[in-house]
XYZ file of C-alpha atoms in Angstrom:
500
model
C -21.219 19.873 -13.029
C -24.710 19.297 -14.546
C -24.924 18.668 -18.268
C -25.831 21.674 -20.369
C -29.398 21.856 -21.699
C -29.965 20.605 -25.233
C -29.505 23.123 -27.963
C -32.425 24.893 -29.580
C -31.731 23.004 -32.798
C -31.879 19.687 -30.955
C -35.183 20.609 -29.362
C -36.541 21.551 -32.779
C -35.619 18.091 -34.086
C -37.034 16.358 -30.984
C -40.557 17.813 -30.820
C -41.522 17.074 -34.436
C -40.529 13.449 -33.787
C -42.726 13.338 -30.675
C -45.649 14.851 -32.569
C -45.202 12.343 -35.389
C -45.237 9.446 -32.937
C -48.388 10.792 -31.240
C -50.097 11.157 -34.596
C -49.150 7.581 -35.483
C -50.588 6.369 -32.166
C -53.878 8.153 -32.870
C -54.008 6.642 -36.373
C -53.432 3.126 -35.027
C -56.147 3.613 -32.399
C -58.614 4.765 -35.044
C -57.628 1.904 -37.325
C -58.478 -0.694 -34.720
C -61.442 1.099 -33.142
C -63.644 -1.256 -35.111
C -61.706 -4.550 -34.956
C -61.288 -7.144 -37.642
C -64.712 -8.620 -36.895
C -66.117 -6.063 -39.298
C -63.986 -7.459 -42.080
C -65.378 -10.940 -41.544
C -68.949 -10.213 -42.548
C -68.846 -11.147 -46.200
C -66.388 -14.069 -45.898
C -68.397 -15.548 -43.022
C -71.494 -15.413 -45.183
C -69.680 -17.048 -48.093
C -68.342 -19.842 -45.893
C -71.807 -20.525 -44.487
C -73.220 -20.793 -47.990
C -70.467 -23.241 -48.961
C -71.116 -25.446 -45.936
C -69.785 -26.007 -42.444
C -66.327 -24.644 -41.842
C -64.278 -22.054 -40.084
C -66.381 -19.587 -38.187
C -69.474 -21.765 -37.922
C -71.230 -21.214 -34.607
C -71.041 -24.872 -33.636
C -67.380 -25.397 -34.456
C -64.457 -24.805 -32.123
C -61.179 -23.558 -33.568
C -59.330 -24.313 -30.351
C -57.461 -27.323 -31.702
C -57.584 -26.605 -35.427
C -53.973 -26.294 -36.662
C -55.156 -24.648 -39.866
C -57.392 -22.118 -38.130
C -54.864 -19.279 -38.165
C -54.141 -19.774 -41.853
C -57.847 -19.765 -42.621
C -58.315 -16.553 -40.635
C -55.478 -14.970 -42.593
C -57.074 -16.000 -45.896
C -60.402 -14.554 -44.763
C -58.798 -11.266 -43.781
C -57.043 -11.012 -47.136
C -60.312 -11.525 -48.990
C -62.215 -9.050 -46.814
C -62.796 -5.314 -47.048
C -59.965 -3.432 -45.348
C -60.832 -3.336 -41.625
C -58.663 -0.252 -41.220
C -60.728 1.571 -43.828
C -63.899 0.521 -42.060
C -62.592 1.788 -38.745
C -61.414 5.119 -40.151
C -64.612 5.653 -42.100
C -66.633 4.943 -38.972
C -64.592 7.430 -36.967
C -64.495 10.105 -39.658
C -67.954 11.507 -38.977
C -68.835 11.353 -42.684
C -72.141 9.556 -42.084
C -75.062 11.783 -43.027
C -77.492 11.711 -40.085
C -80.348 12.964 -42.226
C -79.862 10.182 -44.753
C -79.728 7.552 -42.008
C -82.885 8.979 -40.438
C -84.709 8.825 -43.772
C -83.688 5.193 -44.233
C -84.742 4.307 -40.686
C -88.135 5.973 -41.097
C -88.695 4.301 -44.452
C -87.886 0.870 -43.071
C -90.099 1.266 -40.008
C -93.077 2.665 -41.927
C -96.163 0.716 -40.891
C -94.311 -1.232 -38.196
C -96.665 -3.127 -35.892
C -96.799 -2.468 -32.162
C -94.716 0.027 -30.222
C -91.355 0.828 -31.759
C -88.049 1.855 -30.212
C -84.973 2.270 -32.400
C -81.456 3.643 -32.118
C -78.758 3.924 -34.789
C -75.236 5.188 -34.179
C -71.911 5.247 -35.981
C -69.620 2.510 -34.698
C -67.137 3.933 -32.249
C -69.178 7.048 -31.514
C -71.516 7.739 -28.614
C -74.126 9.894 -30.323
C -77.301 8.362 -31.742
C -77.594 9.680 -35.310
C -81.131 8.387 -35.860
C -83.764 6.970 -33.570
C -87.329 6.616 -32.453
C -88.275 6.533 -28.768
C -84.727 5.315 -28.264
C -84.709 5.931 -24.499
C -87.989 4.105 -23.819
C -87.534 0.962 -21.688
C -88.704 -1.998 -23.771
C -89.047 -5.767 -23.326
C -85.886 -6.964 -25.127
C -86.627 -10.707 -25.408
C -83.378 -12.447 -26.381
C -81.650 -9.151 -27.155
C -80.970 -9.329 -23.426
C -78.228 -11.782 -24.385
C -76.252 -8.902 -25.919
C -75.963 -7.416 -22.428
C -74.974 -10.838 -21.114
C -72.263 -11.181 -23.760
C -70.854 -7.785 -22.802
C -70.895 -8.613 -19.083
C -69.114 -11.883 -19.857
C -66.548 -10.148 -22.056
C -65.845 -7.594 -19.339
C -65.112 -10.216 -16.680
C -63.835 -13.416 -18.328
C -60.842 -13.784 -20.626
C -62.111 -14.833 -24.071
C -59.781 -17.832 -24.196
C -60.537 -19.140 -20.723
C -61.804 -22.715 -20.591
C -64.180 -24.071 -17.978
C -62.858 -27.127 -16.159
C -64.699 -30.201 -14.943
C -62.479 -32.105 -12.542
C -62.391 -35.260 -10.460
C -60.648 -35.187 -7.087
C -60.252 -37.634 -4.238
C -62.805 -37.361 -1.469
C -62.125 -37.284 2.249
C -62.712 -41.030 2.579
C -61.000 -43.981 0.838
C -62.567 -44.915 -2.500
C -64.593 -41.682 -2.515
C -64.353 -39.364 -5.498
C -65.791 -35.889 -6.027
C -66.856 -34.605 -9.435
C -66.352 -30.829 -9.272
C -68.559 -28.674 -11.513
C -66.720 -25.743 -13.071
C -69.453 -24.177 -15.185
C -69.194 -26.294 -18.346
C -72.756 -27.194 -19.294
C -71.911 -28.297 -22.840
C -70.516 -31.693 -21.882
C -70.990 -34.763 -24.056
C -71.822 -38.049 -22.303
C -69.036 -39.943 -24.093
C -65.861 -38.757 -25.769
C -65.402 -35.041 -26.306
C -65.024 -33.570 -29.789
C -62.200 -31.111 -30.336
C -63.997 -29.520 -33.300
C -67.228 -28.830 -31.384
C -68.364 -26.206 -28.897
C -71.382 -28.122 -27.633
C -69.764 -31.417 -26.677
C -66.169 -30.188 -26.747
C -65.408 -31.970 -23.463
C -66.838 -35.398 -22.667
C -67.584 -37.407 -19.547
C -66.219 -40.503 -21.275
C -62.897 -38.708 -21.715
C -62.962 -37.621 -18.073
C -63.802 -41.154 -16.923
C -60.942 -42.648 -18.941
C -58.453 -40.196 -17.459
C -59.801 -40.869 -13.960
C -59.515 -44.636 -14.433
C -55.929 -44.262 -15.634
C -55.032 -42.196 -12.562
C -56.615 -44.739 -10.217
C -54.755 -47.624 -11.881
C -51.477 -45.802 -11.479
C -52.068 -45.697 -7.718
C -53.225 -49.314 -7.398
C -53.693 -51.367 -10.575
C -55.476 -54.261 -8.860
C -57.724 -52.406 -6.408
C -59.004 -49.954 -9.036
C -60.761 -52.741 -10.940
C -62.168 -54.583 -7.950
C -63.439 -51.881 -5.633
C -66.647 -50.130 -4.724
C -66.310 -46.442 -5.615
C -68.634 -43.581 -4.707
C -68.856 -40.354 -6.689
C -70.198 -37.216 -5.025
C -70.976 -34.033 -6.931
C -69.679 -30.583 -5.967
C -71.962 -27.836 -7.333
C -70.758 -25.076 -5.009
C -69.892 -22.783 -7.923
C -73.530 -21.674 -8.177
C -75.740 -20.709 -5.253
C -79.355 -19.784 -4.619
C -82.439 -20.897 -6.535
C -81.917 -22.844 -9.742
C -85.025 -21.287 -11.291
C -85.387 -17.519 -11.615
C -88.660 -16.461 -9.894
C -89.268 -14.061 -12.796
C -89.683 -16.888 -15.314
C -93.166 -17.980 -16.314
C -94.143 -21.490 -15.245
C -95.436 -22.183 -18.743
C -92.015 -21.441 -20.249
C -90.332 -23.807 -17.799
C -92.889 -26.526 -18.525
C -92.390 -26.049 -22.273
C -88.613 -26.412 -21.924
C -87.814 -22.882 -23.076
C -85.767 -22.540 -19.903
C -84.911 -24.926 -17.094
C -83.100 -25.327 -13.791
C -79.655 -23.758 -14.039
C -76.786 -25.985 -12.899
C -72.997 -25.452 -13.043
C -72.603 -28.719 -14.957
C -74.868 -30.309 -17.562
C -74.988 -32.333 -20.748
C -75.533 -30.516 -24.053
C -76.673 -27.234 -22.504
C -79.197 -28.777 -20.142
C -80.616 -31.202 -22.731
C -81.167 -34.963 -22.638
C -78.817 -36.687 -25.130
C -80.231 -38.899 -27.848
C -80.214 -42.662 -27.330
C -76.804 -42.920 -29.029
C -75.350 -40.075 -26.935
C -75.521 -37.400 -29.616
C -76.450 -33.737 -29.259
C -80.274 -33.545 -29.463
C -80.300 -29.895 -30.528
C -83.004 -27.484 -29.455
C -85.641 -30.230 -29.681
C -84.051 -32.291 -26.929
C -85.929 -32.732 -23.687
C -84.863 -31.204 -20.404
C -83.556 -33.401 -17.568
C -85.376 -33.114 -14.267
C -82.059 -32.532 -12.487
C -79.261 -31.555 -14.933
C -76.378 -31.909 -12.466
C -77.567 -35.255 -11.122
C -77.839 -36.536 -14.703
C -74.160 -35.679 -15.203
C -73.155 -37.498 -12.003
C -75.045 -40.632 -13.040
C -73.544 -40.619 -16.510
C -70.025 -40.112 -15.190
C -70.447 -43.002 -12.735
C -71.631 -45.183 -15.614
C -68.707 -44.183 -17.830
C -66.170 -44.715 -15.042
C -67.524 -48.132 -14.118
C -67.161 -49.244 -17.745
C -63.542 -48.097 -17.879
C -62.455 -49.554 -14.539
C -63.337 -53.016 -15.741
C -64.889 -56.173 -14.302
C -65.357 -56.167 -10.556
C -65.560 -52.398 -10.198
C -68.752 -50.748 -9.031
C -69.392 -46.998 -9.078
C -72.375 -45.391 -7.378
C -73.511 -41.785 -6.999
C -73.302 -40.448 -3.467
C -75.226 -37.165 -3.707
C -73.692 -33.709 -3.357
C -70.619 -32.785 -1.319
C -67.967 -30.079 -1.282
C -64.532 -31.134 -2.437
C -61.923 -31.175 0.336
C -59.810 -28.024 0.379
C -56.587 -29.960 -0.143
C -58.109 -32.520 -2.509
C -55.798 -34.345 -4.909
C -56.899 -33.870 -8.510
C -57.100 -37.073 -10.538
C -58.348 -35.852 -13.910
C -59.920 -32.960 -15.759
C -61.483 -31.956 -19.052
C -61.809 -28.443 -20.434
C -64.526 -26.728 -22.427
C -64.160 -24.774 -25.638
C -63.007 -21.180 -24.985
C -65.639 -19.073 -23.249
C -65.826 -16.650 -26.187
C -66.802 -19.576 -28.436
C -69.461 -20.601 -25.938
C -70.736 -17.020 -26.011
C -70.861 -17.154 -29.812
C -72.824 -20.406 -29.614
C -75.195 -18.797 -27.111
C -75.802 -15.811 -29.400
C -76.092 -17.779 -32.634
C -78.541 -20.332 -31.248
C -80.183 -17.989 -28.735
C -79.531 -20.618 -26.084
C -81.389 -19.525 -22.950
C -79.824 -22.015 -20.552
C -76.307 -21.285 -21.766
C -76.913 -17.555 -21.331
C -77.906 -18.100 -17.727
C -74.941 -20.397 -17.073
C -72.368 -18.052 -18.605
C -73.837 -15.086 -16.747
C -73.404 -16.912 -13.438
C -69.848 -17.845 -14.406
C -69.197 -14.163 -15.108
C -70.803 -13.157 -11.812
C -68.413 -15.461 -9.942
C -65.460 -14.086 -11.925
C -66.495 -10.574 -10.887
C -66.460 -11.524 -7.210
C -70.226 -11.890 -6.910
C -72.338 -14.930 -6.149
C -73.089 -17.322 -8.985
C -76.794 -16.765 -8.471
C -79.863 -15.002 -9.808
C -78.998 -12.016 -7.627
C -75.375 -12.062 -8.746
C -76.452 -11.852 -12.390
C -78.925 -9.061 -11.658
C -76.095 -7.084 -10.064
C -73.512 -7.927 -12.715
C -75.279 -6.753 -15.875
C -75.996 -3.129 -14.894
C -72.554 -2.869 -13.284
C -70.852 -3.998 -16.501
C -72.836 -1.470 -18.540
C -72.059 1.359 -16.133
C -68.375 0.432 -16.178
C -68.361 1.121 -19.918
C -70.216 4.405 -19.575
C -73.470 3.002 -20.939
C -76.598 4.637 -19.575
C -78.714 2.252 -17.488
C -81.699 4.569 -17.052
C -84.858 2.456 -17.023
C -82.904 -0.816 -17.119
C -84.386 -3.852 -15.391
C -82.115 -6.876 -15.782
C -84.101 -9.684 -14.191
C -82.206 -12.465 -15.985
C -79.506 -13.137 -18.568
C -81.528 -14.835 -21.284
C -84.438 -12.458 -21.856
C -87.034 -15.004 -20.787
C -88.234 -12.733 -17.977
C -91.167 -10.616 -19.090
C -90.087 -7.968 -16.563
C -86.792 -7.254 -18.355
C -86.582 -3.684 -19.612
C -83.871 -1.989 -21.644
C -83.763 0.924 -24.072
C -82.730 0.701 -27.716
C -79.885 3.116 -26.984
C -78.493 0.852 -24.269
C -78.645 -2.178 -26.563
C -76.955 -0.301 -29.408
C -74.208 0.956 -27.091
C -73.649 -2.573 -25.789
C -73.226 -3.853 -29.355
C -70.883 -0.979 -30.122
C -68.700 -1.783 -27.119
C -68.486 -5.462 -28.074
C -67.329 -4.709 -31.614
C -65.129 -1.645 -31.103
C -63.240 -2.480 -27.922
C -60.119 -4.374 -29.109
C -60.130 -6.443 -25.914
C -63.468 -7.965 -26.878
C -62.698 -8.955 -30.478
C -63.289 -12.700 -29.948
C -66.616 -11.900 -28.281
C -67.658 -9.374 -30.942
C -67.286 -12.046 -33.609
C -70.005 -14.065 -31.877
C -72.979 -12.309 -33.435
C -74.352 -14.434 -36.316
C -74.269 -13.230 -39.912
C -77.543 -12.294 -41.584
C -78.873 -14.962 -43.920
C -76.165 -17.436 -42.956
C -75.886 -18.498 -39.317
C -77.938 -19.565 -36.336
C -81.215 -17.768 -35.752
C -80.439 -15.474 -38.711
C -79.935 -18.292 -41.214
C -83.439 -17.952 -42.667
C -83.854 -14.213 -42.183
C -83.369 -11.455 -44.769
C -84.841 -13.742 -47.402
C -87.066 -11.254 -49.251
C -85.894 -8.975 -52.059
C -86.452 -5.851 -49.967
C -84.213 -7.314 -47.243
C -81.453 -8.795 -49.413
C -79.144 -5.768 -49.203
C -78.303 -6.698 -45.616
C -77.429 -10.352 -46.274
C -73.801 -10.966 -45.425
C -73.110 -7.385 -44.293
C -74.798 -7.373 -40.920
C -74.324 -9.358 -37.733
C -77.090 -9.222 -35.164
C -78.891 -10.849 -32.254
C -82.528 -11.770 -32.722
C -85.194 -11.548 -30.057
C -88.656 -13.060 -30.186
C -91.437 -13.578 -27.654
C -95.173 -13.890 -28.267
C -95.525 -10.119 -28.688
C -91.894 -8.991 -29.027
C -89.540 -8.810 -32.009
C -86.101 -7.271 -31.642
C -82.849 -7.122 -33.581
C -79.623 -5.502 -32.384
C -76.342 -5.564 -34.245
C -74.178 -3.709 -36.736
C -74.160 -3.271 -40.494
C -71.385 -2.278 -42.880
C -72.410 0.103 -45.640
C -71.021 0.223 -49.164
C -68.714 3.131 -48.315
C -67.089 1.073 -45.548
C -68.699 2.924 -42.653
C -70.338 0.863 -39.935
C -73.617 1.541 -38.161
C -74.697 -0.099 -34.935
C -78.416 -0.406 -34.370
C -81.142 -1.721 -32.131
C -84.723 -2.174 -33.298
C -87.274 -3.314 -30.705
C -90.991 -3.861 -31.291
C -93.320 -4.540 -28.350
C -97.034 -5.252 -28.391
C -96.863 -7.163 -31.666
C -100.171 -8.991 -32.006
C -100.658 -12.264 -33.834
C -98.027 -13.643 -36.197
C -94.577 -12.089 -35.695
C -93.596 -12.600 -39.358
C -94.604 -9.085 -40.359
C -92.624 -7.580 -37.487
C -89.534 -9.612 -38.401
C -89.824 -8.525 -42.030
C -90.103 -4.927 -40.852
C -86.866 -4.962 -38.857
C -85.043 -6.905 -41.595
C -86.197 -4.404 -44.195
C -85.054 -1.558 -41.953
C -81.546 -2.987 -41.584
C -81.382 -3.412 -45.366
C -82.357 0.236 -45.722
C -79.592 1.214 -43.301
C -77.112 -0.831 -45.337
C -77.976 1.224 -48.397
C -78.409 4.568 -46.641
C -76.669 7.636 -48.024
């Protein structure tokens, strides 16, 4: 006999419980709609003023045993992220006040202006100017790249560089896995650029060879081939200007390189943005690895480079090194506006999405990632990942929505933290330095963009009441010195920070 239906009294007790649980679920969702990255604005600024430390764009937390404790301390000292999220979702932002602040900041702006401002977590633009007009984004294109990367690659994934046995005796194959931030010698666990090192890889390879045959390893001729199959097609994007390539602003894109396609200093250190570009980045890695391996195999060993070759399908792996997490590489790319790293990571993401690791793969990936998140791609022309292509076009609304997705989607928290803090980090370290711009120092994270006639800034800013605005400000046709244009966008963000 079937059980009798629950009593009316039982049903009355059951449904209020269900409703309470649903309400709690909605509250939790609203609380985390704007993740904890928003709470890190002021502490990140304070840390940067105190000196290098947790959260610095060039430092990797991957092997820092005190990193979690530091993050907890930062969160405790920060504005309540839940309050920020709820305020952002509450709809209490006065659109008229935001519009007045935007107009005041952009008064007298040089060139052609496009601007979009929205409340974090909401789709509607609350203030704007020509916000749907396709504009040249310069390095704000990297915001789209960061979103495409976040949508396809786990934030904690590490890129592997491996050594396997070749198909002939005493043949080795160095397999490129997308890490272009390799150091020539030992890797540094506390670094992003230089986290993994060829010296470390060579030492591990030598140890593996000695285990197989201690005597032969030190008295044998070895040949190292290089497998670069991860990327395909042209290494240079046809849309890039020859002058920019010649000046080193961008270079041939390889799936393996030293210090983000830079030539190390004489002592093997990171040369920074002033380092020269190697003629063939991948070949430079192969030569350096052969040199490092020969040193570690000892007297009698000789290691030569044997060109490019695909690793055998059933190849035996001898050794590997791993990069810093991809989200930390993305943060480095955004903070330093690293063009080559943007192109590399975009190709890595294209491969992860099932596309080719090529110029075409990247051009397909970026609009697809935006569309997947419901972001309008009207007028979009994504010719590259770095913003070096003068033919790139994107609207201020699209850029603002991309920022919003990075910082409000809980899955992308580690990526959302990658935008540098105003007045403290990376390309923003010397910005917001005037009195009229000071209100935004420490309370906004953003990506800069600068070409000869372009100035752009896209990011988010936390206001005094805890609400968060996402914004994109793009100026095209800026003639002469870009200082005035930069001051204009910085002043505008400061006005948004103090808007009613």
